[in-house]
Tab-separated table of C-alpha atoms and ligand atoms in Angstrom:
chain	number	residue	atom	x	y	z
I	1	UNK	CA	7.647	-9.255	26.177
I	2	UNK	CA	10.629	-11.453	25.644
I	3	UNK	CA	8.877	-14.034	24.083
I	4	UNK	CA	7.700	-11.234	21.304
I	5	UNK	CA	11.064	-9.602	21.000
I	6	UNK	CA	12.303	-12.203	18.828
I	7	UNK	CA	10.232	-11.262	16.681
I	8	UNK	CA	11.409	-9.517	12.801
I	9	UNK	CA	8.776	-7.230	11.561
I	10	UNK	CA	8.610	-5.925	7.685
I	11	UNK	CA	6.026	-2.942	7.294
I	12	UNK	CA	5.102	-2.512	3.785
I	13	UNK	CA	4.086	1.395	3.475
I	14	UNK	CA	6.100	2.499	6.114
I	15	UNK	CA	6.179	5.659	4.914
I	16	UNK	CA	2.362	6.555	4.594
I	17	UNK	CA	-0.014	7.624	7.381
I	18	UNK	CA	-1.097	4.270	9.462
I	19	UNK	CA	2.584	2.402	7.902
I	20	UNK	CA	4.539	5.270	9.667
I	21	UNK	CA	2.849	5.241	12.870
I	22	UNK	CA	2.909	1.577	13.136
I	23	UNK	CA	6.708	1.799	12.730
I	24	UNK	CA	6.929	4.291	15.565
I	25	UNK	CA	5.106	2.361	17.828
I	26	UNK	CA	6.354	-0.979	17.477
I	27	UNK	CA	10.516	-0.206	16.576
I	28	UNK	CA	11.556	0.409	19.539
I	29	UNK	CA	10.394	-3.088	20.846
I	30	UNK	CA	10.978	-5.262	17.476
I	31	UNK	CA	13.672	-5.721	15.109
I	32	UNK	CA	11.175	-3.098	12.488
I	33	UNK	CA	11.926	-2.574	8.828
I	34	UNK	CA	9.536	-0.752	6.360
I	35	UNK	CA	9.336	0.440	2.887
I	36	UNK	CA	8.925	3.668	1.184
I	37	UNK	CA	8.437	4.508	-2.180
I	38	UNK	CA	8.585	8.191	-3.141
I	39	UNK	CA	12.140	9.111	-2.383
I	40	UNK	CA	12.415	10.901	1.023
I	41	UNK	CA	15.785	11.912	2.362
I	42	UNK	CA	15.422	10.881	5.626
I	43	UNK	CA	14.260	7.622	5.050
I	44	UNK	CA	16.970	7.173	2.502
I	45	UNK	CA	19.269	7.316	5.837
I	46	UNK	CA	18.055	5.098	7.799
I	47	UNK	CA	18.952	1.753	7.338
I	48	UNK	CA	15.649	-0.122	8.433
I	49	UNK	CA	13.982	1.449	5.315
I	50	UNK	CA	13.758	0.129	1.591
I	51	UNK	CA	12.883	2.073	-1.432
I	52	UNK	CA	9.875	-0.419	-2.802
I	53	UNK	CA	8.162	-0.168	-5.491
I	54	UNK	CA	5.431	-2.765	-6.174
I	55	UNK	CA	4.301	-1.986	-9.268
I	56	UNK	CA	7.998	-2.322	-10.604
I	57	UNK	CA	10.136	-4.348	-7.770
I	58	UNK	CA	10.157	-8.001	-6.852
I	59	UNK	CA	9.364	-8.079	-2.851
I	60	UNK	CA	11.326	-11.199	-2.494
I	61	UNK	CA	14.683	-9.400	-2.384
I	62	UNK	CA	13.528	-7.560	0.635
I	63	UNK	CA	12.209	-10.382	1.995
I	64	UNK	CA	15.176	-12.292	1.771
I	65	UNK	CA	17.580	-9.719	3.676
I	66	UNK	CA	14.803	-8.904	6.046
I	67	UNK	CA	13.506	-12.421	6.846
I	68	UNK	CA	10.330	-11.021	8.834
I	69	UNK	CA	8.581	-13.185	10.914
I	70	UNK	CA	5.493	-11.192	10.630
I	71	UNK	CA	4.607	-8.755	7.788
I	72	UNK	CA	2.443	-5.575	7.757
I	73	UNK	CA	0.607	-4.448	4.606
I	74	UNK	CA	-0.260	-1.152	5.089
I	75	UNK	CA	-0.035	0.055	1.073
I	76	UNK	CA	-2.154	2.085	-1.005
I	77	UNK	CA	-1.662	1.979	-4.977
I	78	UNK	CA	-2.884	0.134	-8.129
I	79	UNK	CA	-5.579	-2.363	-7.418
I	80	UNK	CA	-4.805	-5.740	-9.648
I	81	UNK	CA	-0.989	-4.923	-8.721
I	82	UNK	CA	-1.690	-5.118	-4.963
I	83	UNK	CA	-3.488	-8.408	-5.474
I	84	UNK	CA	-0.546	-9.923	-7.603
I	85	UNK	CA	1.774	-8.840	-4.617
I	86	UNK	CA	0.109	-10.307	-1.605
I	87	UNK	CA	-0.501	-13.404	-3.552
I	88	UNK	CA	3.183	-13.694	-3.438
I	89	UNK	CA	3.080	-12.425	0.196
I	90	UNK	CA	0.661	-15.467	1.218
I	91	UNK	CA	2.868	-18.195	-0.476
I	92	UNK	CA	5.583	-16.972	1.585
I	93	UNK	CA	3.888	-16.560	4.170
I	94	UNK	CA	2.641	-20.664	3.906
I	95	UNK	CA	6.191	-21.553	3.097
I	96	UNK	CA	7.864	-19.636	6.152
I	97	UNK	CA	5.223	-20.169	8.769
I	98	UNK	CA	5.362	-16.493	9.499
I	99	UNK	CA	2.665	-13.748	9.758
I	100	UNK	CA	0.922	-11.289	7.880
I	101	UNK	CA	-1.519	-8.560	9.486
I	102	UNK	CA	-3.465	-6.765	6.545
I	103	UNK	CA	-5.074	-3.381	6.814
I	104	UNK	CA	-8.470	-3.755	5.606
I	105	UNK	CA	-11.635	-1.463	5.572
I	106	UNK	CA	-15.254	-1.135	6.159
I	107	UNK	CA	-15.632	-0.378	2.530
I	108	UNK	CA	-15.993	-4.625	2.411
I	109	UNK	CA	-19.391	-4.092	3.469
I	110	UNK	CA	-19.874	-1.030	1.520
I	111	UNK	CA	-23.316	-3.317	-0.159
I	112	UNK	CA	-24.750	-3.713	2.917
I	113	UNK	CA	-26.649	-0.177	3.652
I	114	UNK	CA	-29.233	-0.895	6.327
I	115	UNK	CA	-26.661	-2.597	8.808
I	116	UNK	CA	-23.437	-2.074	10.821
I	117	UNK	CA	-20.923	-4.726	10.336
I	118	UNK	CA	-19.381	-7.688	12.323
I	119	UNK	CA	-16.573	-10.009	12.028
I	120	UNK	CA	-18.247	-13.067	10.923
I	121	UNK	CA	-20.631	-11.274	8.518
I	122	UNK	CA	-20.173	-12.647	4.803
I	123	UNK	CA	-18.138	-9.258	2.590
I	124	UNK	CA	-20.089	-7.623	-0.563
I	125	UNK	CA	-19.152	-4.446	-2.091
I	126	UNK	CA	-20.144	-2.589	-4.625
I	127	UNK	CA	-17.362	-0.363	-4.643
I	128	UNK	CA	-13.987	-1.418	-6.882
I	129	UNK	CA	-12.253	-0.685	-3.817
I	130	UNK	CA	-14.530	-2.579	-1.645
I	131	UNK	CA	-13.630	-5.650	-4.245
I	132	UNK	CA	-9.980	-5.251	-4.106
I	133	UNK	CA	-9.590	-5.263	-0.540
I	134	UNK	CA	-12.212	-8.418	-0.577
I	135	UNK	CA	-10.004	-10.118	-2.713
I	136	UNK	CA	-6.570	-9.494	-0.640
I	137	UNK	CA	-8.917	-10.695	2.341
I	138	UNK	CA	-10.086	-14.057	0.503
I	139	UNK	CA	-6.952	-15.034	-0.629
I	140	UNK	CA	-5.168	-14.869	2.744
I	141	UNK	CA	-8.498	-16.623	4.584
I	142	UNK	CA	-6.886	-19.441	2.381
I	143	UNK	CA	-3.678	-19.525	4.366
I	144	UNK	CA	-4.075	-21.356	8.110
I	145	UNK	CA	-5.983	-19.138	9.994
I	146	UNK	CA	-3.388	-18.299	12.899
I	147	UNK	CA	-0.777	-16.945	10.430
I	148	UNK	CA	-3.077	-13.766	9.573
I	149	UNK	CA	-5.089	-11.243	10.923
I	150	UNK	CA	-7.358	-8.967	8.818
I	151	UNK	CA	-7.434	-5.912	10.539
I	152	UNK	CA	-10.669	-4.093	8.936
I	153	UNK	CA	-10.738	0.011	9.737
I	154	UNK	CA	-13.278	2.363	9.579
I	155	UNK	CA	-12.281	6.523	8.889
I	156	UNK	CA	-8.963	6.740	10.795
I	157	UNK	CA	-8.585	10.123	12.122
I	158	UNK	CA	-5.613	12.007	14.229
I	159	UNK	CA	-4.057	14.706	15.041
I	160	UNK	CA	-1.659	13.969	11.886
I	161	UNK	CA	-3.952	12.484	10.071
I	162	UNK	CA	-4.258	13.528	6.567
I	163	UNK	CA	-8.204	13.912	6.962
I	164	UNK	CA	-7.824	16.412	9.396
I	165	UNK	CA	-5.112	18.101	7.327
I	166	UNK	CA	-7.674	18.368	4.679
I	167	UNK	CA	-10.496	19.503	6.812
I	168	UNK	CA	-8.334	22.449	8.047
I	169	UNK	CA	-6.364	23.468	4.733
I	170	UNK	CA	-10.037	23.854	3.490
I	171	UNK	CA	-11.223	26.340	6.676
I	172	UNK	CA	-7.804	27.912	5.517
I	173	UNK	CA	-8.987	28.458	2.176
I	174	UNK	CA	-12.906	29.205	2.364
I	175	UNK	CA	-13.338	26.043	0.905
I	176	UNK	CA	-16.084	23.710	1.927
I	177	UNK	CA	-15.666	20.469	4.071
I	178	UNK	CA	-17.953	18.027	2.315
I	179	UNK	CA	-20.184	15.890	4.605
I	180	UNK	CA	-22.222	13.358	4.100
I	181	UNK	CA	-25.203	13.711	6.215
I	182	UNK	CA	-26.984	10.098	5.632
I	183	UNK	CA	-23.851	8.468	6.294
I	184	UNK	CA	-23.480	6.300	10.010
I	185	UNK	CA	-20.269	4.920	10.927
I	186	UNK	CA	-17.931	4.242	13.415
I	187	UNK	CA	-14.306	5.757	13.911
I	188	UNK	CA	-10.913	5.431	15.195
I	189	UNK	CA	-7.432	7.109	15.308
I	190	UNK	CA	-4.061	6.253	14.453
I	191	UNK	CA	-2.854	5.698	17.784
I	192	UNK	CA	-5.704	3.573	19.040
I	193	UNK	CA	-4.668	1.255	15.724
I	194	UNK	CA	-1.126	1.097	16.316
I	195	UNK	CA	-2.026	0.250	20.157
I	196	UNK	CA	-4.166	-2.592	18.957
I	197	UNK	CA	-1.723	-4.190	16.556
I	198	UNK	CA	1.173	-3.825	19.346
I	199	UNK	CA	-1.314	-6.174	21.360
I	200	UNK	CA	-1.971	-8.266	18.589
I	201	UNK	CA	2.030	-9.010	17.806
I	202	UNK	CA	2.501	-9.477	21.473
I	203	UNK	CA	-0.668	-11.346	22.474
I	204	UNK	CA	-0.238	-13.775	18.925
I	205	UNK	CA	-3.716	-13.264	18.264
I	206	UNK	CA	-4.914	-13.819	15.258
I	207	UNK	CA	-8.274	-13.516	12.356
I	208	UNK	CA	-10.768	-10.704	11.935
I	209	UNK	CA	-10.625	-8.106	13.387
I	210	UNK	CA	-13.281	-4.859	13.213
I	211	UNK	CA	-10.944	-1.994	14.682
I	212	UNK	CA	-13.550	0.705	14.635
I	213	UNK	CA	-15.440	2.788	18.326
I	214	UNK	CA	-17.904	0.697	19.398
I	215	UNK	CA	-20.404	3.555	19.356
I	216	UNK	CA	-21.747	4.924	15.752
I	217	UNK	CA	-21.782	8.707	14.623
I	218	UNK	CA	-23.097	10.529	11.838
I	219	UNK	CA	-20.921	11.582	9.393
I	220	UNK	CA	-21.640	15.562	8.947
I	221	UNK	CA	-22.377	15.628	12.748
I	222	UNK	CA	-18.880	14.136	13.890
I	223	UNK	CA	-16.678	16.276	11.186
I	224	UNK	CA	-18.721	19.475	12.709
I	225	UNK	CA	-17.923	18.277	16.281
I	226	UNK	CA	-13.876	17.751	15.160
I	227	UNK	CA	-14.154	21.077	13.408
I	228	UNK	CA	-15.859	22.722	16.829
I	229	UNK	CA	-12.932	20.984	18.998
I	230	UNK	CA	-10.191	23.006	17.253
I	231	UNK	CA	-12.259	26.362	18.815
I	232	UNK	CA	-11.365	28.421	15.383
I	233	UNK	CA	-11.660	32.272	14.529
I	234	UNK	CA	-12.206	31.576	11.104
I	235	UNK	CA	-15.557	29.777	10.372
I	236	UNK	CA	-15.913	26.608	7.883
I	237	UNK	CA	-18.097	25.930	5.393
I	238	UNK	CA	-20.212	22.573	4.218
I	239	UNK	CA	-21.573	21.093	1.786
I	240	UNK	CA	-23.433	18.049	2.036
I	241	UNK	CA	-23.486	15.368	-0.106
I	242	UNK	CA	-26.681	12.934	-0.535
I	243	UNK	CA	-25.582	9.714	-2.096
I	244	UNK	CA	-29.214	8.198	-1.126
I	245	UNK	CA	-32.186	9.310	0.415
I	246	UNK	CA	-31.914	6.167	3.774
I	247	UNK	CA	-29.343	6.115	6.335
I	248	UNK	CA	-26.289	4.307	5.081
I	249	UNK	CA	-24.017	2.275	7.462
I	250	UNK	CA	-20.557	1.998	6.777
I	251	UNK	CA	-19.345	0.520	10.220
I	252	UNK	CA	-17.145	-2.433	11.482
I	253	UNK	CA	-18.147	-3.282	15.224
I	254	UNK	CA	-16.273	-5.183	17.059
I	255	UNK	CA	-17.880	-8.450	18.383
I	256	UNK	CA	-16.641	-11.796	18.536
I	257	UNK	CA	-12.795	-10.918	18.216
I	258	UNK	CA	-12.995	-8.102	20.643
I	259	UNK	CA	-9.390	-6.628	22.213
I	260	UNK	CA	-9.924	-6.076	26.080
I	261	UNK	CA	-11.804	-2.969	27.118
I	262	UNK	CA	-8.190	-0.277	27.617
I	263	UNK	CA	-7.866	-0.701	23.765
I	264	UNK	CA	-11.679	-0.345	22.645
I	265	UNK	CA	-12.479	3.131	21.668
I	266	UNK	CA	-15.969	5.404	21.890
I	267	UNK	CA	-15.888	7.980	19.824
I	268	UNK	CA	-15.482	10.861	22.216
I	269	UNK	CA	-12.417	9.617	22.751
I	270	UNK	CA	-11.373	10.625	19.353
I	271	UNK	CA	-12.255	13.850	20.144
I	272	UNK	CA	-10.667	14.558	23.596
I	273	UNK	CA	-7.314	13.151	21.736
I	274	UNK	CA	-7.285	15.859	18.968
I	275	UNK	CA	-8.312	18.521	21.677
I	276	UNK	CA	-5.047	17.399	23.600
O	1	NAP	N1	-6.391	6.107	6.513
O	1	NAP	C1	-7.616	5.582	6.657
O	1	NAP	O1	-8.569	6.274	7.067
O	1	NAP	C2	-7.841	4.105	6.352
O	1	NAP	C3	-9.090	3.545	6.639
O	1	NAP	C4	-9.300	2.195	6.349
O	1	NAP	C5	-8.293	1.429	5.776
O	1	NAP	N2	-7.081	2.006	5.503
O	1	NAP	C6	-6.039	1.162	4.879
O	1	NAP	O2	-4.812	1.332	5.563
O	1	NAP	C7	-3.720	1.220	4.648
O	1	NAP	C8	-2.795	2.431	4.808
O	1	NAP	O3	-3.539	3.618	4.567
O	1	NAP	P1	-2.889	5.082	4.759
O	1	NAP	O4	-4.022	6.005	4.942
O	1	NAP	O5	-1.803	5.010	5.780
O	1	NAP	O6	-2.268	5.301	3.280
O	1	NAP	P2	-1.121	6.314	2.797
O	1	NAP	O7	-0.801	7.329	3.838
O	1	NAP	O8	-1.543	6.808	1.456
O	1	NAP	O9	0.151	5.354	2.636
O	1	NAP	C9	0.230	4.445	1.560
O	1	NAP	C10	1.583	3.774	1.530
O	1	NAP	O10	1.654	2.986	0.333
O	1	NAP	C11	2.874	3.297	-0.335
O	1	NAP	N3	2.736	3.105	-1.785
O	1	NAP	C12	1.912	3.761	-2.635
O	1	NAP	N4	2.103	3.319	-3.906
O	1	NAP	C13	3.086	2.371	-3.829
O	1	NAP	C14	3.759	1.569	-4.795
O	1	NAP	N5	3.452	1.612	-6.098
O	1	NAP	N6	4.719	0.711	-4.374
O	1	NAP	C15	5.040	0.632	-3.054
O	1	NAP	N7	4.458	1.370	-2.086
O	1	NAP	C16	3.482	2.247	-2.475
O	1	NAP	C17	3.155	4.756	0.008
O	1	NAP	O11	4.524	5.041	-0.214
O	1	NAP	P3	5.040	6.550	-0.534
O	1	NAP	O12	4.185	7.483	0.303
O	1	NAP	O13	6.475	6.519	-0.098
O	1	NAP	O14	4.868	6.769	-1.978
O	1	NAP	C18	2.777	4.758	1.501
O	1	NAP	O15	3.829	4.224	2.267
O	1	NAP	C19	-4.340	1.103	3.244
O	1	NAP	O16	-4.326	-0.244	2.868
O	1	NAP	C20	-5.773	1.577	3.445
O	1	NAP	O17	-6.667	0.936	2.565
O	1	NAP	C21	-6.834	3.320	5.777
């Protein structure tokens, strides 16, 4: 742990979903900073957040009074911006010798139906989101290969997650939860995630990483087994959504990077979390 603590860590999205929880997790062991970039009161207070706006701000500012020694990219937004930005990110990141964990997704193998995914298996999309994060990823494989990790995430779901928000504002309202009943994937929550990258900063480990259960579920049959957990009154409607007539996998299964067996997740894990 000491050897970690000297660490300086620089979340960008500190303020979304996965960004915040990260922050909680690890700032009570690092030196943390984050962004935000709708204006928020509370985070206007407190002095290890910075009002960031990619699409307008240079990051090198904030880099220069933070002077991380590993970054987080944990940001949603405009696509080509993004890519602009953590091209700047990786030539600091080459200059400094520091770090820089990226938040990834299964949508990188969003092309590849018939299979789940694993870390060494070659990226195609045919998604635009798919290709954006596929470029982020290719441009930091670039960089020498124990200064990143590329932490790729299936559906994230939690307690506070903004999924499940949605899934119950909709019982709330009569309106349906859509599911998608071809689709197979795997699944993990925000705490599992922020578990795994506290190992990763303290272990130094570094490259690809597939943070998902190790089990698959189907999509409609998973949402309906969340939805039975929260034992409702009120009772929710579906509709599901064919986007083919096969199976479809959209799963990133841990293999040849795997993180020891305490911070591996099954699915019914997920579950017995949100029940808590
Ligand atoms: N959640 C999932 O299920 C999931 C699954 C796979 C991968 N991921 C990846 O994980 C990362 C985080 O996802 P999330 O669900 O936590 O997203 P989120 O809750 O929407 O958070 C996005 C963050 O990006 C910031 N942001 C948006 N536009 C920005 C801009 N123009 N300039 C600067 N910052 C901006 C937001 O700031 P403000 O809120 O302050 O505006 C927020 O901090 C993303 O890269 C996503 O692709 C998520």
């Amino acid at each position: 742990m000491k050897e970690a603590n000297k660490h300086t860590i620089l979340i960008l999205g500190g303020s979304g979903f996965l960004g915040n929880a990260i922050y909680k997790e690890l700032c009570a062991y690092f030196r943390t900073f984050a962004t935000y970039n709708t204006s928020h009161s509370q985070l206007e207070k407190n002095h290890h957040f910075f009002q960031y706006n990619f699409e307008e701000d240079d990051i090198y500012e904030i880099l220069d009074i933070v002077k991380p020694t590993i970054i987080i990219s944990a940001l949603r937004g405009d696509f080509s911006k993004q890519v602009l930005l953590h091209q700047h990110l990786a030539e600091y990141v080459f200059s400094q010798k520091v770090k820089l964990l990226f938040l990834s997704s299964a949508n990188v193998f969003d092309a590849y139906s018939k299979y789940p995914s694993y870390e060494e298996d070659k990226t195609l999309t045919n998604s635009v989101y798919g290709l954006f994060k596929i470029k982020i990823e290719n441009l930091l494989l670039r960089l020498p290969k124990t200064q990143v990790a590329i932490l790729r995430m299936p559906m994230v779901f939690g307690a506070q997650s903004p999924r499940i928000a949605e899934i119950l504002q909709n019982i709330k309202e009569n309106a349906p939860i859509e599911v998608f009943p071809n689709l197979i994937m795997n699944v993990t929550t925000d705490s599992k995630v922020t578990q795994q990258i506290h190992y990763i900063i303290n272990r130094n480990k570094y490259g690809v990483f597939h943070l998902g259960s190790t089990d698959l579920v189907h999509h409609d049959e998973f949402i309906k087994e969340i939805v039975a957990s929260f034992q409702l009154e009120k009772k929710a409607l579906y509709k599901q959504v064919y986007t083919t007539n096969d199976d479809r996998y959209l799963a990133v299964l841990p293999k040849f990077n795997k993180l020891p067996k305490h911070l591996q997740l099954h699915s019914q894990d997920l579950l017995k979390e949100l029940k808590m």
